[in-house]
Coordinates of C-alpha atoms in Angstrom, one line a residue:
Chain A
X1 CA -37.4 -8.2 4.2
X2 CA -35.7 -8.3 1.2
X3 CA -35.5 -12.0 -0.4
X4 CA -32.1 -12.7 -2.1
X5 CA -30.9 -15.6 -3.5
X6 CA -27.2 -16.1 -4.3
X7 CA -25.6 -17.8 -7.1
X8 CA -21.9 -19.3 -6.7
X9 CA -19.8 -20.2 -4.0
X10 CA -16.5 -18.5 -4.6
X11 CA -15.1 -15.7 -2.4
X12 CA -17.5 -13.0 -2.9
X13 CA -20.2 -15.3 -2.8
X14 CA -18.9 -17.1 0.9
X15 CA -18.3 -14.1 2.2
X16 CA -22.0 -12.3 1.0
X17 CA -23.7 -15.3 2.0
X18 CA -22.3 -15.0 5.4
X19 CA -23.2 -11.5 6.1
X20 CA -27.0 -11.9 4.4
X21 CA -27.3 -15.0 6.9
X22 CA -26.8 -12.7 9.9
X23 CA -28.5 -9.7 8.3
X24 CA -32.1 -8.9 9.9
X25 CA -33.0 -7.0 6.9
X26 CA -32.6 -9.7 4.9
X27 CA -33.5 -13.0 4.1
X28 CA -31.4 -14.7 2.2
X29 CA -33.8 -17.6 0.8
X30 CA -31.2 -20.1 -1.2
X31 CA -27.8 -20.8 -2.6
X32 CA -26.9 -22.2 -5.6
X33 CA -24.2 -24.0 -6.8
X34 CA -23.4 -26.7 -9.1
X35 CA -21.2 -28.3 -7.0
X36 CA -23.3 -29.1 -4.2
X37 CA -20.7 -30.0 -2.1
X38 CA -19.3 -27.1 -1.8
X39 CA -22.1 -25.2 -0.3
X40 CA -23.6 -28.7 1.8
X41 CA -22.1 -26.4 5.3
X42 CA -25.4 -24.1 4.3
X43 CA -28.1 -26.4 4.5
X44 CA -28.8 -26.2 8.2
X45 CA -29.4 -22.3 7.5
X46 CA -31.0 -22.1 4.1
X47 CA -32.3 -23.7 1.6
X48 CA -29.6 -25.4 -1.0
X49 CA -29.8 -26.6 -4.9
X50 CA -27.5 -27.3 -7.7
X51 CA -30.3 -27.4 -9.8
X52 CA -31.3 -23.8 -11.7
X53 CA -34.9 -25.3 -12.3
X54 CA -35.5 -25.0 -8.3
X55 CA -34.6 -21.7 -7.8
X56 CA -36.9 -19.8 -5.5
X57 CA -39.1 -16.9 -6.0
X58 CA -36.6 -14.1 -5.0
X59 CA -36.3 -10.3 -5.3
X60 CA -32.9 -10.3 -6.3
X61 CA -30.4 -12.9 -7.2
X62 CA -26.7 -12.3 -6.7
X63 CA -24.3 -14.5 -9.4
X64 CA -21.2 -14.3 -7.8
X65 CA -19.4 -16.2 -10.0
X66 CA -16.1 -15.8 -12.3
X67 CA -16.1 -12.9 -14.5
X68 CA -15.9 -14.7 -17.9
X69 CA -19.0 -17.4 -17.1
X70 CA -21.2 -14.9 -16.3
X71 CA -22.6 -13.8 -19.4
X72 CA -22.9 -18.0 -20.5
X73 CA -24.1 -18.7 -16.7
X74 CA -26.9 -15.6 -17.1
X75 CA -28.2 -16.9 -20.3
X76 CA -29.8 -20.6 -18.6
X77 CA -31.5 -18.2 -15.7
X78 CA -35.6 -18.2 -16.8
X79 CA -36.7 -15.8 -14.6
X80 CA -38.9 -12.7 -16.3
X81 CA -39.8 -9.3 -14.1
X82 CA -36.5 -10.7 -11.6
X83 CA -34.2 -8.8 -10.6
X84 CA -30.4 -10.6 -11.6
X85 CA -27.0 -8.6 -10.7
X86 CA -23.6 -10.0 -10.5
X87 CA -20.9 -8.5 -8.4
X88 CA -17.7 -8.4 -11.0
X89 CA -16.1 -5.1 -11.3
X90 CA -14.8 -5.7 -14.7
X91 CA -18.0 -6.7 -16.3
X92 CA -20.3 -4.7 -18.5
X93 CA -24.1 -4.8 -16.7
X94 CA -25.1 -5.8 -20.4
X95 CA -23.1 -8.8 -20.0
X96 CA -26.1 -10.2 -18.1
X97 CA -28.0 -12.8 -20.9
X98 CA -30.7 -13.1 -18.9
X99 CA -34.3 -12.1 -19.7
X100 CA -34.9 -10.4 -16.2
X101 CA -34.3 -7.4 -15.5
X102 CA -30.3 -6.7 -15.3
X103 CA -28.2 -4.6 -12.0
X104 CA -24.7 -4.8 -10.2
X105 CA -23.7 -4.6 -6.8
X106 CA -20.1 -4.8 -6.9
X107 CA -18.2 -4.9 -3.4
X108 CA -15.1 -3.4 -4.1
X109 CA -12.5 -5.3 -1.7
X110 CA -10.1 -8.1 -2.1
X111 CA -11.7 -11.6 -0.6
X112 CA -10.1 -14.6 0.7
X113 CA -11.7 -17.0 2.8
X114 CA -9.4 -16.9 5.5
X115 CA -9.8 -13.9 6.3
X116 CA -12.8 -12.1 8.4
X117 CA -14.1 -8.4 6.4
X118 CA -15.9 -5.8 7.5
X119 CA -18.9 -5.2 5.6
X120 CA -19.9 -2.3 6.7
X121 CA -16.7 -0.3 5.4
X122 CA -16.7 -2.1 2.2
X123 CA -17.9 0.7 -0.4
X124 CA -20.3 -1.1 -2.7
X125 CA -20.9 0.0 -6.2
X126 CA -24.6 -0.5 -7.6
X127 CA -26.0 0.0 -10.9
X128 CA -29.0 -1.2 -12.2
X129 CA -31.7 -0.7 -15.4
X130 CA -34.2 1.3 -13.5
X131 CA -35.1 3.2 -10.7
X132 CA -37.1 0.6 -8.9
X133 CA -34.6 -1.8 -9.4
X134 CA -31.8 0.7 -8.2
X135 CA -33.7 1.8 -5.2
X136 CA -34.2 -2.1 -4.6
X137 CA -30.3 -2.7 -4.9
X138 CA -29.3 0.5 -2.5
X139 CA -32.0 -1.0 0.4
X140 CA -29.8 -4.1 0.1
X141 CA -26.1 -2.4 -0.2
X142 CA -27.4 0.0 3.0
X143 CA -28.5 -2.9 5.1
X144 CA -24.4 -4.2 4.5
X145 CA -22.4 -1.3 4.1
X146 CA -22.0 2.7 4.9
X147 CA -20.4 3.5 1.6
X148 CA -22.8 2.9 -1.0
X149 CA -22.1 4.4 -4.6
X150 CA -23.8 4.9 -7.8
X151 CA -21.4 3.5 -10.7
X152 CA -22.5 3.1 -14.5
X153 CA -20.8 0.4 -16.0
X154 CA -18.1 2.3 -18.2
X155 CA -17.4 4.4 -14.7
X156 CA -17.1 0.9 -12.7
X157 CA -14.7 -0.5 -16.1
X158 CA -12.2 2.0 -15.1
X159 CA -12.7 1.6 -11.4
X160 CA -11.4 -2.1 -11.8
X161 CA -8.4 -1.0 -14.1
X162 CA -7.4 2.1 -11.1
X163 CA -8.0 -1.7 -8.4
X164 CA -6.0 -3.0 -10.4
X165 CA -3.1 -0.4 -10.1
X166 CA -3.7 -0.2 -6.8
X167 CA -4.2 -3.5 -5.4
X168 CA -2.6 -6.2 -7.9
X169 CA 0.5 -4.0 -9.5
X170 CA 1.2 -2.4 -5.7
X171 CA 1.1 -6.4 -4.3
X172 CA 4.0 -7.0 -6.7
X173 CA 6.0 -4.3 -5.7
X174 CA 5.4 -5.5 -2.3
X175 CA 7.3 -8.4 -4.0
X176 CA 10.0 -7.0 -5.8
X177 CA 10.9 -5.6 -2.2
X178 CA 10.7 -8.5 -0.6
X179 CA 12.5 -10.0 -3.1
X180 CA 15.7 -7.7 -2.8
X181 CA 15.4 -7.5 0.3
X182 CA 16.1 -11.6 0.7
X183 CA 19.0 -11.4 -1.7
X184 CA 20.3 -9.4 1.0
X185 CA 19.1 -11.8 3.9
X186 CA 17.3 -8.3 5.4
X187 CA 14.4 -8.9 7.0
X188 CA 11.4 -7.7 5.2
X189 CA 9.7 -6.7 8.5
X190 CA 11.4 -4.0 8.4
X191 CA 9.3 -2.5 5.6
X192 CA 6.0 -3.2 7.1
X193 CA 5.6 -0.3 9.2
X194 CA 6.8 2.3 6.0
X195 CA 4.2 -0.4 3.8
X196 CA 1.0 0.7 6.2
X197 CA 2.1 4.4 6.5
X198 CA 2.4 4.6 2.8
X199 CA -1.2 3.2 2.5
X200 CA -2.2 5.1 5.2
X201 CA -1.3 8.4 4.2
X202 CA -3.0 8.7 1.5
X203 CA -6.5 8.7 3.2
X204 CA -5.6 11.8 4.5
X205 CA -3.4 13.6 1.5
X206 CA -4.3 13.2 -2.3
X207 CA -1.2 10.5 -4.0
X208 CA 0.3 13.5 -5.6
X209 CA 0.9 15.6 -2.2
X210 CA 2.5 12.4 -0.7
X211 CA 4.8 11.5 -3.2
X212 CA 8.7 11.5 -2.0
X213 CA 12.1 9.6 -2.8
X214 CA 14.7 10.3 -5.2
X215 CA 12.4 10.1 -8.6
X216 CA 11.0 13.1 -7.1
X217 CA 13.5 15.0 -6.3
X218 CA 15.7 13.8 -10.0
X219 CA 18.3 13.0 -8.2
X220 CA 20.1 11.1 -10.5
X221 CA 23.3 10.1 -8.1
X222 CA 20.9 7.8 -5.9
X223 CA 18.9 6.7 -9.2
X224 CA 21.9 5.3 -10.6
X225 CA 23.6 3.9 -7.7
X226 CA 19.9 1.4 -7.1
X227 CA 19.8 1.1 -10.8
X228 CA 23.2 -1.5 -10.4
X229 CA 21.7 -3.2 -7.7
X230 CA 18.8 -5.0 -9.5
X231 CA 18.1 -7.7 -11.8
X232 CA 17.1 -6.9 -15.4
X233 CA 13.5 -7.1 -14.7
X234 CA 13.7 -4.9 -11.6
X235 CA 15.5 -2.2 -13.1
X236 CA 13.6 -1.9 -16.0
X237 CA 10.1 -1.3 -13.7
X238 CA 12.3 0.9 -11.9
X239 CA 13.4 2.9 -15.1
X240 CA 10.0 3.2 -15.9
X241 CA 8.1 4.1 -13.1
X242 CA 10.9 6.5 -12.1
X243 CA 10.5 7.9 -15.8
X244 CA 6.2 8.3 -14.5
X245 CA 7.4 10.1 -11.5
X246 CA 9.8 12.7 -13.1
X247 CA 7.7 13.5 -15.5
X248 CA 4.4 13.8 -13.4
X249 CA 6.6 16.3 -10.9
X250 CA 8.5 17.8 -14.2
X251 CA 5.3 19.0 -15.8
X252 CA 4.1 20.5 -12.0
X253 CA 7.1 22.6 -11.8
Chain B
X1 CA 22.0 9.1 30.0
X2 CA 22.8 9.1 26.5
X3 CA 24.3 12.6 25.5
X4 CA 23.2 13.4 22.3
X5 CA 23.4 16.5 19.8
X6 CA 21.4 16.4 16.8
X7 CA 22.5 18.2 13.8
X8 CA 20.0 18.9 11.7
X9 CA 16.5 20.3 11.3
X10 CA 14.7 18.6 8.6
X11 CA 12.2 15.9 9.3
X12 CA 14.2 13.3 10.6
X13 CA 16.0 15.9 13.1
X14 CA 12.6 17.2 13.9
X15 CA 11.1 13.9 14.7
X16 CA 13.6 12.7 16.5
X17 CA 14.4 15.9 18.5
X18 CA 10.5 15.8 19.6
X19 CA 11.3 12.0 20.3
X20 CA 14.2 12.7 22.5
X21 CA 13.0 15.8 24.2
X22 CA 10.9 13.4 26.0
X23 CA 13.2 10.5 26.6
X24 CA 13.9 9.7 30.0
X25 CA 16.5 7.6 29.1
X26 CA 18.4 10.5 26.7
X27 CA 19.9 13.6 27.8
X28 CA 19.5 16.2 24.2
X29 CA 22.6 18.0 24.9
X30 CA 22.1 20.3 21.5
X31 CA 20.8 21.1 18.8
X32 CA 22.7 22.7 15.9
X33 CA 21.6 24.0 12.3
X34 CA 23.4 26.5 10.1
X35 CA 19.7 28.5 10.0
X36 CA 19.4 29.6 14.1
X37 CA 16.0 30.1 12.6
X38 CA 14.5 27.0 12.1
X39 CA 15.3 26.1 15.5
X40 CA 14.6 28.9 17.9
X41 CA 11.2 26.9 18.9
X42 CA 13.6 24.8 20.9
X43 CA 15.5 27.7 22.7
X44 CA 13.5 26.9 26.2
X45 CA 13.9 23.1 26.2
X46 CA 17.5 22.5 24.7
X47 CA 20.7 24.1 23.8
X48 CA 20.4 25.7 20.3
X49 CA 23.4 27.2 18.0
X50 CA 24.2 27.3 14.2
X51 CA 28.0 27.2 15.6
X52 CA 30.2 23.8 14.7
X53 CA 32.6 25.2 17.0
X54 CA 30.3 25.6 19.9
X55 CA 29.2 21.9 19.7
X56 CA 29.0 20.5 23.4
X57 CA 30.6 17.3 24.3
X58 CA 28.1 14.6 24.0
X59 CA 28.4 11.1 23.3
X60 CA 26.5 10.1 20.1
X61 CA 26.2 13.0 17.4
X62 CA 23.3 12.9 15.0
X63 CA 23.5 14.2 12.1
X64 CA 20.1 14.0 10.0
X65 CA 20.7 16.3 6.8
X66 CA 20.1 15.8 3.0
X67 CA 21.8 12.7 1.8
X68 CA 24.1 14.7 -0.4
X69 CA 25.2 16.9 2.1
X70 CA 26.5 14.0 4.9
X71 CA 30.0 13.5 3.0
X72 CA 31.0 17.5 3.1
X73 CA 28.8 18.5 6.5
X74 CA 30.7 15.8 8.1
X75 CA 34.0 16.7 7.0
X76 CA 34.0 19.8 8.7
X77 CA 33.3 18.0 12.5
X78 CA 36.4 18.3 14.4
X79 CA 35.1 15.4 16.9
X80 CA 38.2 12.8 17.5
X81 CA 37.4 9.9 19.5
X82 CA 33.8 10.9 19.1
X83 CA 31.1 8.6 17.8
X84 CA 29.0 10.5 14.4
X85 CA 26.3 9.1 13.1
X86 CA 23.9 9.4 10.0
X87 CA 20.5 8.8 9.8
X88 CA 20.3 8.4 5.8
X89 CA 19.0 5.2 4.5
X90 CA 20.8 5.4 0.7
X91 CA 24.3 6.6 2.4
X92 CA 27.2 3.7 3.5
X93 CA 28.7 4.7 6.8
X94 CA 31.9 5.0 5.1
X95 CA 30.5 9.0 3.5
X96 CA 31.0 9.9 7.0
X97 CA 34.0 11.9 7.1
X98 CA 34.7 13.2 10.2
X99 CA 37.9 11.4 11.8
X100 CA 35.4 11.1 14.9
X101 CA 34.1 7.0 15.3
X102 CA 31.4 6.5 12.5
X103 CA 28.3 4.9 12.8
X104 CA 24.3 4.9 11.3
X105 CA 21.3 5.1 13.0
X106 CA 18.6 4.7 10.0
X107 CA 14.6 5.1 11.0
X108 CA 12.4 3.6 8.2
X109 CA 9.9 5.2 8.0
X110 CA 8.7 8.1 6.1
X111 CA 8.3 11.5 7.5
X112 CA 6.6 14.7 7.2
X113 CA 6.1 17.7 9.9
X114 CA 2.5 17.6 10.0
X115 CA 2.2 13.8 11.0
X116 CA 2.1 12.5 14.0
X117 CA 4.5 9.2 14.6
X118 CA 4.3 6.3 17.1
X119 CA 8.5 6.1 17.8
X120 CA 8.0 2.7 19.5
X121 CA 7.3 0.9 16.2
X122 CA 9.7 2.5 13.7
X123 CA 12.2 -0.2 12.8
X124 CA 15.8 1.7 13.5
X125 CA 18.7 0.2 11.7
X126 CA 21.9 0.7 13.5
X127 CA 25.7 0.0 12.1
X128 CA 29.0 0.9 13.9
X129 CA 32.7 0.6 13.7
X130 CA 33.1 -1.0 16.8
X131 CA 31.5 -3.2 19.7
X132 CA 31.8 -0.6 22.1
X133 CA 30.0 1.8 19.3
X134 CA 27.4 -0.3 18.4
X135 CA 26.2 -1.4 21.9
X136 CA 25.7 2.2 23.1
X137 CA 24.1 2.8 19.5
X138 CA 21.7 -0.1 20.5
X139 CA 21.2 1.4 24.1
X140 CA 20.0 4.4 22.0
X141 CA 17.7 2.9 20.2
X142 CA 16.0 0.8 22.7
X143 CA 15.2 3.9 24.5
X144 CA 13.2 5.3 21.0
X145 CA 11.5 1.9 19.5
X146 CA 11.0 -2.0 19.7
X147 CA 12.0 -2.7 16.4
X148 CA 16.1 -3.0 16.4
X149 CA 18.0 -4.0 13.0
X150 CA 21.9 -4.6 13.2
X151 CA 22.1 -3.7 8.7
X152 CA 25.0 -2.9 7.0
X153 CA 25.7 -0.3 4.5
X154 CA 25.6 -2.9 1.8
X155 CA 22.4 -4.2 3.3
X156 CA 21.1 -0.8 3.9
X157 CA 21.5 0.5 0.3
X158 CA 19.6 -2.5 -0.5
X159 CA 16.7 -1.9 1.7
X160 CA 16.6 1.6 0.7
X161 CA 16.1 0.1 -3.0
X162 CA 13.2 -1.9 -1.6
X163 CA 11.8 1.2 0.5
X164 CA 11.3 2.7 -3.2
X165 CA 9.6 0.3 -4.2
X166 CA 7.1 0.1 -1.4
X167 CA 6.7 3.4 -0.4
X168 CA 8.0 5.5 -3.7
X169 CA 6.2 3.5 -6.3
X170 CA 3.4 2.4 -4.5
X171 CA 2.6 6.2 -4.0
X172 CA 2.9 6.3 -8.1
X173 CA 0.7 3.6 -8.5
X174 CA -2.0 5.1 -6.1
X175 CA -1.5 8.1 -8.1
X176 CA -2.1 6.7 -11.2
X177 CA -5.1 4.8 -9.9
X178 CA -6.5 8.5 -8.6
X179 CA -6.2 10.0 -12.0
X180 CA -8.1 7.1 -13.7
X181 CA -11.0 7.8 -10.9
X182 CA -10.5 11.8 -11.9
X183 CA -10.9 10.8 -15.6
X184 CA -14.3 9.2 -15.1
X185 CA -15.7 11.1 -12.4
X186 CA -15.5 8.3 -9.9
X187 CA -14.9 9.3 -6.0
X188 CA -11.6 7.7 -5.1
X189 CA -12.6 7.2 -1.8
X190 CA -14.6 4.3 -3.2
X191 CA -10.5 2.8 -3.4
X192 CA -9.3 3.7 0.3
X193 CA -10.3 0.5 1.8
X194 CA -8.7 -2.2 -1.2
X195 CA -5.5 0.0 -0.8
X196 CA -5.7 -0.8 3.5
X197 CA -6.7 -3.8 2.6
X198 CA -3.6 -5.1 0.5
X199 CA -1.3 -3.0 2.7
X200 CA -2.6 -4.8 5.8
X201 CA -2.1 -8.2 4.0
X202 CA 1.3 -8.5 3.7
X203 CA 1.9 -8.1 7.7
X204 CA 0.6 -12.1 7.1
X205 CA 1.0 -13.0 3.9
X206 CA 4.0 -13.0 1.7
X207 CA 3.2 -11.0 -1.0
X208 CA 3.6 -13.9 -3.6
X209 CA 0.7 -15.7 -1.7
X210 CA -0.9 -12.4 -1.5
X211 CA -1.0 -11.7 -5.4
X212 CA -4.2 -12.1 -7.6
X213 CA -5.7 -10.3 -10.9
X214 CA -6.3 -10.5 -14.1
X215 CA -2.2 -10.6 -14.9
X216 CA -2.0 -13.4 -12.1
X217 CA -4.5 -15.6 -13.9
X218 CA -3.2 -14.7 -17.2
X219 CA -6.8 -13.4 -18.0
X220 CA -5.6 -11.6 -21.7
X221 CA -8.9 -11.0 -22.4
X222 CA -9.7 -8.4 -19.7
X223 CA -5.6 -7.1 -19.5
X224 CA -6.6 -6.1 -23.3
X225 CA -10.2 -4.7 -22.3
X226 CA -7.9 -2.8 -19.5
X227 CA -5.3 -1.0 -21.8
X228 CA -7.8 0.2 -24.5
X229 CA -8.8 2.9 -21.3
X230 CA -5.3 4.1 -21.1
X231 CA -3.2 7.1 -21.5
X232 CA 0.5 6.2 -23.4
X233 CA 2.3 6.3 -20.4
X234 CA -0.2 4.3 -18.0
X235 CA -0.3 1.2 -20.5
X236 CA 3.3 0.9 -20.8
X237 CA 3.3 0.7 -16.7
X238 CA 0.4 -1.6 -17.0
X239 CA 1.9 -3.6 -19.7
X240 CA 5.3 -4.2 -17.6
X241 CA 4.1 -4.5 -14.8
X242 CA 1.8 -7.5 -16.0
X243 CA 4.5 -8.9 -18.1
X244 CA 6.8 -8.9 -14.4
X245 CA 3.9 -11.0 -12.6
X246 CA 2.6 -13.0 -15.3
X247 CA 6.6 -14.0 -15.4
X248 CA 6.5 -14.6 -12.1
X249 CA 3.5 -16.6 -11.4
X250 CA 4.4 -18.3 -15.0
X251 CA 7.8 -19.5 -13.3
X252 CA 6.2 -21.3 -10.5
X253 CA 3.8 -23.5 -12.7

């Protein structure tokens, strides 16, 4: 049994400490948080603190915290010859202060705590200072997931930038069509079934075989004609990103 | 039964002639296209010609061509008291013209050959001259899918807008988001689930409660971090694209 100990209460850190409480491979030996209260719903299953000065004797400990208090929050652990990780795509491994030996185990989804996840299709990265330690943190990603991957720190930096494009930017296009689409009073259910083939169509064809629409194909007539529809701020995304496309399809040709 | 003739062989046509082949409800009089060629595989199941003066007499003709091409193909249908409809998403009904009764039967969704498609979830999006038009249009539709729209052409052209921004761009942004894994060697696969993920949210979020990243929390010290990693043209997306949500998230303060 690997003993973990997890450090936060945020989304990541809810939705870990769920799994590890149900995983047999596992035994997930305390929580921290500095607000107590938010983790009190734990303390019939494991052992709680707010208090870094009773942390357990653990294997690994998890800080699933914000990205910018990690490297502050890392620097009060006291905990030599440990193994401490934290689970943010967009930080450095050297970001961990601590004196203990440094990894990260990076679950690359989007959490909210409504929602239920899937662990075991959630590709986790890992990365860590040394073999021991890395063959430590890929028994623990197995015992969670199927899709485990080794990812160095500058690899998972531009990993988070490409979640970004693909996650936050595509969310806000998501928006911008709602958005006309209410202007219009259409209803934006329409768009949910072309929404989930688009996503789904690229786990079967690379981005650049699936591409279509009128940026594509330069036609200019139908470019135009959407360019008087939109508000200053939607056209000028459009103008660019139909710019991208023309010129990523131009170059092909 | 519905007599219909499709005119066409593209995508659309061959979707939709597969669809109604099968339709117990739709009798598919024809099907025409000015290359015999592409259409011979349907000699054994339904009329075939390349012909406008051999059209039969149905009741609802389809034609599902280029977009371009609608305003001249039409023009040449000699159809009076007929009802012609297109099937183009970017075209007002009023391109159709034939001096037949005009209508639109719109699918959105996005098509290619090799995929398979579930017809009883496509939203259709129908639009007529008349009553009498638009109920038999709706009969017609029934018999394909679930999902039935009454949209105008102004509303249409508008949902078109929005289809390139959820299925056009998105595909851009995934492709941008592959070619920053490419650049660092990092299997995009690791990607597939976030982008099912934030597809799949929005059929019960609204993607404004849906949004989050570094652009959403104003976080300027990792958006910098982020465009040092960039090519020319993928910070300008990035910049604009966070400039768009950190204006829209900054408006609702």
């Amino acid at each position: 049994m690997i003993k973990v100990i997890i450090l936060g209460a945020g989304n990541v850190a809810f939705h870990l400490t769920t799994n590890l409480l149900k995983n047999t491979e596992v035994k997930l030996l305390q929580v921290y948080n500095r607000n107590i209260e938010k983790i009190q719903y734990l303390k019939n299953q494991t052992s709680i603190t707010d208090k870094l000065t009773e942390l357990k004797n653990a294997d690994i400990y998890i800080i699933a915290i914000s990205d910018d208090a990690i490297s502050n929050f890392s620097s009060k652990l006291k905990l030599k010859n440990k193994l401490v990780v934290h689970t943010s795509g967009g930080t450095a491994m050297n970001e961990l202060q601590s004196n203990s030996n440094k990894g990260v185990f990076y679950l690359v989804q989007s959490f909210s705590k409504e929602r239920k996840v899937d662990f075991s299709k959630i590709p986790i990265c890992i990365e860590a200072e040394t073999d021991t330690d890395f063959k430590l943190l890929k028994k623990l990603a197995k015992s969670i997931s199927n899709n485990i991957y080794p990812v160095n720190s500058n690899q998972r930096k531009s990993l988070h930038i490409a979640a970004v494009f693909v996650n936050n930017f595509v969310n806000h296009l998501y928006y911008i069509g709602h958005q006309i689409c209410e202007e219009d009073k259409i209803s934006f259910e329409i768009l949910k079934p072309l929404i989930l083939e688009t996503a789904n169509k690229i786990t079967y064809l690379k981005p650049i075989n699936a591409q279509t629409g009128p940026a594509m194909r330069n036609d200019m007539k139908t470019i135009e004609k959407h360019k008087t529809k939109l508000t200053s701020n939607q056209q000028e995304i459009y103008t660019l990103l139909t710019k991208s496309i023309t010129k990523t399809y131009g170059e092909k040709l």
